[in-house]
mmCIF file of N, CA, C and O in Angstrom:
data_model
loop_
_atom_site.group_PDB
_atom_site.id
_atom_site.type_symbol
_atom_site.label_atom_id
_atom_site.label_comp_id
_atom_site.label_asym_id
_atom_site.label_seq_id
_atom_site.Cartn_x
_atom_site.Cartn_y
_atom_site.Cartn_z
ATOM 1 N N MET U 16 76.278 109.686 133.864
ATOM 2 C CA MET U 16 77.624 109.256 134.187
ATOM 3 C C MET U 16 77.996 109.654 135.619
ATOM 4 O O MET U 16 78.615 108.894 136.339
ATOM 5 N N ARG U 17 77.601 110.890 135.978
ATOM 6 C CA ARG U 17 77.926 111.372 137.326
ATOM 7 C C ARG U 17 77.187 110.567 138.390
ATOM 8 O O ARG U 17 77.747 110.282 139.458
ATOM 9 N N VAL U 18 75.938 110.189 138.105
ATOM 10 C CA VAL U 18 75.157 109.408 139.063
ATOM 11 C C VAL U 18 75.778 108.028 139.244
ATOM 12 O O VAL U 18 75.903 107.541 140.383
ATOM 13 N N LEU U 19 76.184 107.406 138.158
ATOM 14 C CA LEU U 19 76.817 106.091 138.236
ATOM 15 C C LEU U 19 78.127 106.161 139.025
ATOM 16 O O LEU U 19 78.388 105.319 139.893
ATOM 17 N N LEU U 20 78.929 107.175 138.752
ATOM 18 C CA LEU U 20 80.192 107.340 139.458
ATOM 19 C C LEU U 20 79.959 107.633 140.940
ATOM 20 O O LEU U 20 80.706 107.148 141.799
ATOM 21 N N SER U 21 78.913 108.375 141.245
ATOM 22 C CA SER U 21 78.573 108.649 142.649
ATOM 23 C C SER U 21 78.153 107.373 143.370
ATOM 24 O O SER U 21 78.535 107.153 144.524
ATOM 25 N N CYS U 22 77.379 106.537 142.698
ATOM 26 C CA CYS U 22 76.968 105.262 143.295
ATOM 27 C C CYS U 22 78.173 104.359 143.538
ATOM 28 O O CYS U 22 78.286 103.736 144.608
ATOM 29 N N VAL U 23 79.073 104.285 142.574
ATOM 30 C CA VAL U 23 80.292 103.481 142.743
ATOM 31 C C VAL U 23 81.128 104.034 143.889
ATOM 32 O O VAL U 23 81.671 103.277 144.705
ATOM 33 N N HIS U 24 81.214 105.347 143.999
ATOM 34 C CA HIS U 24 81.978 105.997 145.056
ATOM 35 C C HIS U 24 81.411 105.648 146.440
ATOM 36 O O HIS U 24 82.166 105.330 147.366
ATOM 37 N N ILE U 25 80.108 105.667 146.565
ATOM 38 C CA ILE U 25 79.465 105.343 147.839
ATOM 39 C C ILE U 25 79.670 103.869 148.184
ATOM 40 O O ILE U 25 79.958 103.520 149.334
ATOM 41 N N ILE U 26 79.543 102.993 147.198
ATOM 42 C CA ILE U 26 79.757 101.563 147.433
ATOM 43 C C ILE U 26 81.193 101.294 147.866
ATOM 44 O O ILE U 26 81.442 100.527 148.807
ATOM 45 N N ILE U 27 82.155 101.943 147.212
ATOM 46 C CA ILE U 27 83.562 101.780 147.587
ATOM 47 C C ILE U 27 83.795 102.286 149.008
ATOM 48 O O ILE U 27 84.517 101.657 149.792
ATOM 49 N N ALA U 28 83.181 103.401 149.372
ATOM 50 C CA ALA U 28 83.341 103.953 150.724
ATOM 51 C C ALA U 28 82.802 102.991 151.780
ATOM 52 O O ALA U 28 83.445 102.764 152.811
ATOM 53 N N VAL U 29 81.641 102.408 151.525
ATOM 54 C CA VAL U 29 81.052 101.463 152.476
ATOM 55 C C VAL U 29 81.910 100.196 152.571
ATOM 56 O O VAL U 29 82.187 99.701 153.675
ATOM 57 N N LEU U 30 82.349 99.677 151.426
ATOM 58 C CA LEU U 30 83.195 98.481 151.431
ATOM 59 C C LEU U 30 84.509 98.729 152.164
ATOM 60 O O LEU U 30 84.968 97.880 152.939
ATOM 61 N N MET U 31 85.112 99.880 151.928
ATOM 62 C CA MET U 31 86.374 100.193 152.588
ATOM 63 C C MET U 31 86.184 100.309 154.099
ATOM 64 O O MET U 31 87.011 99.832 154.874
ATOM 65 N N THR U 32 85.089 100.901 154.525
ATOM 66 C CA THR U 32 84.799 101.002 155.950
ATOM 67 C C THR U 32 84.638 99.623 156.572
ATOM 68 O O THR U 32 85.195 99.343 157.645
ATOM 69 N N LEU U 33 83.907 98.757 155.899
ATOM 70 C CA LEU U 33 83.701 97.408 156.429
ATOM 71 C C LEU U 33 84.999 96.616 156.483
ATOM 72 O O LEU U 33 85.273 95.920 157.474
ATOM 73 N N ILE U 34 85.823 96.708 155.449
ATOM 74 C CA ILE U 34 87.088 95.983 155.414
ATOM 75 C C ILE U 34 88.017 96.478 156.517
ATOM 76 O O ILE U 34 88.698 95.686 157.180
ATOM 77 N N ILE U 35 88.042 97.778 156.756
ATOM 78 C CA ILE U 35 88.899 98.325 157.812
ATOM 79 C C ILE U 35 88.428 97.848 159.182
ATOM 80 O O ILE U 35 89.238 97.511 160.047
ATOM 81 N N LEU U 36 87.128 97.798 159.382
ATOM 82 C CA LEU U 36 86.609 97.352 160.677
ATOM 83 C C LEU U 36 86.846 95.870 160.926
ATOM 84 O O LEU U 36 86.935 95.447 162.081
ATOM 85 N N VAL U 37 86.973 95.068 159.876
ATOM 86 C CA VAL U 37 87.179 93.629 160.025
ATOM 87 C C VAL U 37 88.635 93.293 160.361
ATOM 88 O O VAL U 37 88.908 92.282 160.996
ATOM 89 N N GLN U 38 89.552 94.169 159.989
ATOM 90 C CA GLN U 38 90.974 93.867 160.173
ATOM 91 C C GLN U 38 91.342 93.759 161.643
ATOM 92 O O GLN U 38 90.767 94.430 162.494
ATOM 93 N N GLN U 39 92.352 92.912 161.895
ATOM 94 C CA GLN U 39 92.846 92.726 163.247
ATOM 95 C C GLN U 39 93.797 93.847 163.626
ATOM 96 O O GLN U 39 94.534 94.359 162.791
ATOM 97 N N ARG U 40 93.817 94.169 164.877
ATOM 98 C CA ARG U 40 94.719 95.204 165.374
ATOM 99 C C ARG U 40 96.113 94.609 165.563
ATOM 100 O O ARG U 40 96.267 93.501 166.048
ATOM 101 N N ARG U 41 97.119 95.375 165.178
ATOM 102 C CA ARG U 41 98.501 94.952 165.395
ATOM 103 C C ARG U 41 99.060 95.695 166.590
ATOM 104 O O ARG U 41 98.683 96.818 166.866
ATOM 105 N N GLN U 42 100.003 95.082 167.267
ATOM 106 C CA GLN U 42 100.576 95.685 168.458
ATOM 107 C C GLN U 42 101.855 96.456 168.166
ATOM 108 O O GLN U 42 102.600 96.778 169.062
ATOM 109 N N GLY U 43 102.127 96.752 166.901
ATOM 110 C CA GLY U 43 103.363 97.430 166.534
ATOM 111 C C GLY U 43 103.385 98.905 166.859
ATOM 112 O O GLY U 43 104.437 99.523 166.872
ATOM 113 N N GLY U 44 102.247 99.501 167.103
ATOM 114 C CA GLY U 44 102.206 100.922 167.397
ATOM 115 C C GLY U 44 102.527 101.757 166.174
ATOM 116 O O GLY U 44 102.143 101.424 165.052
ATOM 117 N N PHE U 45 103.258 102.838 166.372
ATOM 118 C CA PHE U 45 103.594 103.751 165.280
ATOM 119 C C PHE U 45 104.944 103.430 164.645
ATOM 120 O O PHE U 45 105.473 104.223 163.891
ATOM 121 N N THR U 46 105.513 102.279 164.929
ATOM 122 C CA THR U 46 106.845 101.955 164.436
ATOM 123 C C THR U 46 106.917 101.960 162.923
ATOM 124 O O THR U 46 107.810 102.560 162.333
ATOM 125 N N GLY U 47 105.993 101.295 162.258
ATOM 126 C CA GLY U 47 106.047 101.185 160.812
ATOM 127 C C GLY U 47 105.569 102.415 160.065
ATOM 128 O O GLY U 47 105.863 102.582 158.891
ATOM 129 N N ILE U 48 104.836 103.286 160.730
ATOM 130 C CA ILE U 48 104.271 104.442 160.046
ATOM 131 C C ILE U 48 105.349 105.439 159.643
ATOM 132 O O ILE U 48 105.352 105.968 158.546
ATOM 133 N N PHE U 49 106.299 105.693 160.514
ATOM 134 C CA PHE U 49 107.289 106.730 160.278
ATOM 135 C C PHE U 49 108.633 106.171 159.843
ATOM 136 O O PHE U 49 109.667 106.789 160.053
ATOM 137 N N GLY U 50 108.640 105.000 159.238
ATOM 138 C CA GLY U 50 109.883 104.450 158.712
ATOM 139 C C GLY U 50 110.727 103.766 159.758
ATOM 140 O O GLY U 50 111.946 103.717 159.640
ATOM 141 N N GLY U 51 110.127 103.209 160.776
ATOM 142 C CA GLY U 51 110.883 102.563 161.837
ATOM 143 C C GLY U 51 111.220 101.118 161.554
ATOM 144 O O GLY U 51 111.661 100.398 162.435
ATOM 145 N N GLY U 52 111.009 100.666 160.320
ATOM 146 C CA GLY U 52 111.302 99.278 159.983
ATOM 147 C C GLY U 52 112.788 99.048 159.768
ATOM 148 O O GLY U 52 113.614 99.935 159.892
ATOM 149 N N THR U 53 113.114 97.808 159.445
ATOM 150 C CA THR U 53 114.511 97.461 159.207
ATOM 151 C C THR U 53 114.810 97.469 157.718
ATOM 152 O O THR U 53 113.923 97.660 156.892
ATOM 153 N N GLN U 54 116.063 97.231 157.354
ATOM 154 C CA GLN U 54 116.463 97.195 155.957
ATOM 155 C C GLN U 54 115.882 95.982 155.238
ATOM 156 O O GLN U 54 115.788 95.957 154.026
ATOM 157 N N SER U 55 115.498 94.954 155.971
ATOM 158 C CA SER U 55 114.956 93.752 155.330
ATOM 159 C C SER U 55 113.476 93.879 154.990
ATOM 160 O O SER U 55 112.846 92.905 154.616
ATOM 161 N N ASP U 56 112.909 95.069 155.127
ATOM 162 C CA ASP U 56 111.492 95.292 154.829
ATOM 163 C C ASP U 56 111.239 95.589 153.358
ATOM 164 O O ASP U 56 110.219 96.145 152.999
ATOM 165 N N SER U 57 112.164 95.234 152.472
ATOM 166 C CA SER U 57 112.001 95.574 151.060
ATOM 167 C C SER U 57 110.865 94.798 150.402
ATOM 168 O O SER U 57 110.247 95.280 149.482
ATOM 169 N N GLY U 58 110.548 93.603 150.849
ATOM 170 C CA GLY U 58 109.466 92.817 150.280
ATOM 171 C C GLY U 58 108.183 92.981 151.049
ATOM 172 O O GLY U 58 107.516 92.006 151.369
ATOM 173 N N GLN U 59 107.817 94.214 151.341
ATOM 174 C CA GLN U 59 106.685 94.502 152.208
ATOM 175 C C GLN U 59 105.351 94.055 151.610
ATOM 176 O O GLN U 59 104.481 93.595 152.335
ATOM 177 N N TRP U 60 105.160 94.180 150.308
ATOM 178 C CA TRP U 60 103.869 93.852 149.695
ATOM 179 C C TRP U 60 103.510 92.394 149.914
ATOM 180 O O TRP U 60 102.351 92.067 150.137
ATOM 181 N N GLN U 61 104.478 91.492 149.888
ATOM 182 C CA GLN U 61 104.200 90.071 150.093
ATOM 183 C C GLN U 61 103.802 89.777 151.534
ATOM 184 O O GLN U 61 103.111 88.795 151.798
ATOM 185 N N ARG U 62 104.235 90.614 152.460
ATOM 186 C CA ARG U 62 103.927 90.376 153.871
ATOM 187 C C ARG U 62 102.557 90.915 154.275
ATOM 188 O O ARG U 62 102.071 90.613 155.352
ATOM 189 N N PHE U 63 101.934 91.729 153.434
ATOM 190 C CA PHE U 63 100.608 92.253 153.751
ATOM 191 C C PHE U 63 99.581 91.132 153.709
ATOM 192 O O PHE U 63 99.641 90.239 152.867
ATOM 193 N N SER U 64 98.593 91.226 154.583
ATOM 194 C CA SER U 64 97.502 90.258 154.548
ATOM 195 C C SER U 64 96.568 90.594 153.382
ATOM 196 O O SER U 64 96.654 91.661 152.780
ATOM 197 N N ALA U 65 95.674 89.677 153.097
ATOM 198 C CA ALA U 65 94.740 89.892 151.991
ATOM 199 C C ALA U 65 93.829 91.090 152.273
ATOM 200 O O ALA U 65 93.529 91.879 151.364
ATOM 201 N N LEU U 66 93.406 91.258 153.524
ATOM 202 C CA LEU U 66 92.542 92.396 153.860
ATOM 203 C C LEU U 66 93.271 93.723 153.701
ATOM 204 O O LEU U 66 92.684 94.723 153.272
ATOM 205 N N THR U 67 94.559 93.743 154.012
ATOM 206 C CA THR U 67 95.337 94.969 153.844
ATOM 207 C C THR U 67 95.485 95.310 152.369
ATOM 208 O O THR U 67 95.369 96.478 151.975
ATOM 209 N N LYS U 68 95.724 94.306 151.535
ATOM 210 C CA LYS U 68 95.834 94.549 150.091
ATOM 211 C C LYS U 68 94.518 95.057 149.518
ATOM 212 O O LYS U 68 94.495 95.974 148.696
ATOM 213 N N ILE U 69 93.405 94.478 149.970
ATOM 214 C CA ILE U 69 92.083 94.922 149.514
ATOM 215 C C ILE U 69 91.841 96.371 149.945
ATOM 216 O O ILE U 69 91.321 97.184 149.174
ATOM 217 N N THR U 70 92.256 96.720 151.168
ATOM 218 C CA THR U 70 92.101 98.090 151.656
ATOM 219 C C THR U 70 92.895 99.069 150.805
ATOM 220 O O THR U 70 92.402 100.160 150.465
ATOM 221 N N ILE U 71 94.108 98.702 150.431
ATOM 222 C CA ILE U 71 94.946 99.581 149.607
ATOM 223 C C ILE U 71 94.307 99.801 148.240
ATOM 224 O O ILE U 71 94.247 100.931 147.738
ATOM 225 N N VAL U 72 93.806 98.727 147.638
ATOM 226 C CA VAL U 72 93.179 98.840 146.318
ATOM 227 C C VAL U 72 91.903 99.676 146.400
ATOM 228 O O VAL U 72 91.665 100.555 145.552
ATOM 229 N N LEU U 73 91.085 99.432 147.423
ATOM 230 C CA LEU U 73 89.855 100.215 147.574
ATOM 231 C C LEU U 73 90.156 101.687 147.831
ATOM 232 O O LEU U 73 89.449 102.572 147.315
ATOM 233 N N ALA U 74 91.197 101.976 148.606
ATOM 234 C CA ALA U 74 91.564 103.372 148.858
ATOM 235 C C ALA U 74 92.016 104.055 147.569
ATOM 236 O O ALA U 74 91.681 105.224 147.328
ATOM 237 N N ALA U 75 92.758 103.332 146.735
ATOM 238 C CA ALA U 75 93.202 103.902 145.463
ATOM 239 C C ALA U 75 92.000 104.186 144.556
ATOM 240 O O ALA U 75 91.920 105.260 143.933
ATOM 241 N N ILE U 76 91.064 103.250 144.485
ATOM 242 C CA ILE U 76 89.861 103.447 143.666
ATOM 243 C C ILE U 76 89.029 104.608 144.226
ATOM 244 O O ILE U 76 88.491 105.426 143.471
ATOM 245 N N PHE U 77 88.954 104.706 145.552
ATOM 246 C CA PHE U 77 88.222 105.799 146.190
ATOM 247 C C PHE U 77 88.828 107.151 145.823
ATOM 248 O O PHE U 77 88.108 108.107 145.521
ATOM 249 N N MET U 78 90.154 107.235 145.825
ATOM 250 C CA MET U 78 90.811 108.495 145.461
ATOM 251 C C MET U 78 90.583 108.853 143.997
ATOM 252 O O MET U 78 90.356 110.023 143.656
ATOM 253 N N VAL U 79 90.608 107.848 143.128
ATOM 254 C CA VAL U 79 90.390 108.101 141.701
ATOM 255 C C VAL U 79 88.958 108.564 141.452
ATOM 256 O O VAL U 79 88.723 109.529 140.714
ATOM 257 N N THR U 80 87.984 107.896 142.075
ATOM 258 C CA THR U 80 86.593 108.315 141.892
ATOM 259 C C THR U 80 86.360 109.697 142.496
ATOM 260 O O THR U 80 85.591 110.486 141.942
ATOM 261 N N SER U 81 87.021 110.004 143.609
ATOM 262 C CA SER U 81 86.908 111.343 144.190
ATOM 263 C C SER U 81 87.424 112.395 143.221
ATOM 264 O O SER U 81 86.800 113.450 143.034
ATOM 265 N N PHE U 82 88.574 112.113 142.614
ATOM 266 C CA PHE U 82 89.148 113.051 141.657
ATOM 267 C C PHE U 82 88.202 113.287 140.487
ATOM 268 O O PHE U 82 87.962 114.429 140.092
ATOM 269 N N PHE U 83 87.642 112.215 139.934
ATOM 270 C CA PHE U 83 86.762 112.368 138.777
ATOM 271 C C PHE U 83 85.452 113.059 139.148
ATOM 272 O O PHE U 83 84.906 113.831 138.344
ATOM 273 N N LEU U 84 84.940 112.830 140.364
ATOM 274 C CA LEU U 84 83.734 113.534 140.778
ATOM 275 C C LEU U 84 83.978 115.032 140.926
ATOM 276 O O LEU U 84 83.132 115.854 140.551
ATOM 277 N N VAL U 85 85.136 115.402 141.446
ATOM 278 C CA VAL U 85 85.464 116.822 141.560
ATOM 279 C C VAL U 85 85.680 117.408 140.179
ATOM 280 O O VAL U 85 85.249 118.538 139.881
ATOM 281 N N TYR U 86 86.348 116.677 139.311
ATOM 282 C CA TYR U 86 86.622 117.157 137.952
ATOM 283 C C TYR U 86 85.328 117.368 137.160
ATOM 284 O O TYR U 86 85.232 118.305 136.371
ATOM 285 N N MET U 87 84.333 116.512 137.394
ATOM 286 C CA MET U 87 83.082 116.599 136.648
ATOM 287 C C MET U 87 82.171 117.719 137.162
ATOM 288 O O MET U 87 81.256 118.144 136.454
ATOM 289 N N SER U 88 82.397 118.165 138.375
ATOM 290 C CA SER U 88 81.506 119.205 138.914
ATOM 291 C C SER U 88 81.951 120.595 138.549
ATOM 292 O O SER U 88 82.942 120.857 137.981
#
């Protein structure tokens, strides 16, 4: 089980790295990171690109697999 989870963890890490490298750079700077958006930003999930959504899902799966690998050791 641990070997399978480790393999999935490595595959997710490689996929996440590739997806991040493929994404386009935005010129917004640090505005959105620290809450510099406007009040009309409530529907943020719909405005994300497909690559950004994939990155979020892969990061969540990466964190879950990391937790289970630490828990199993």
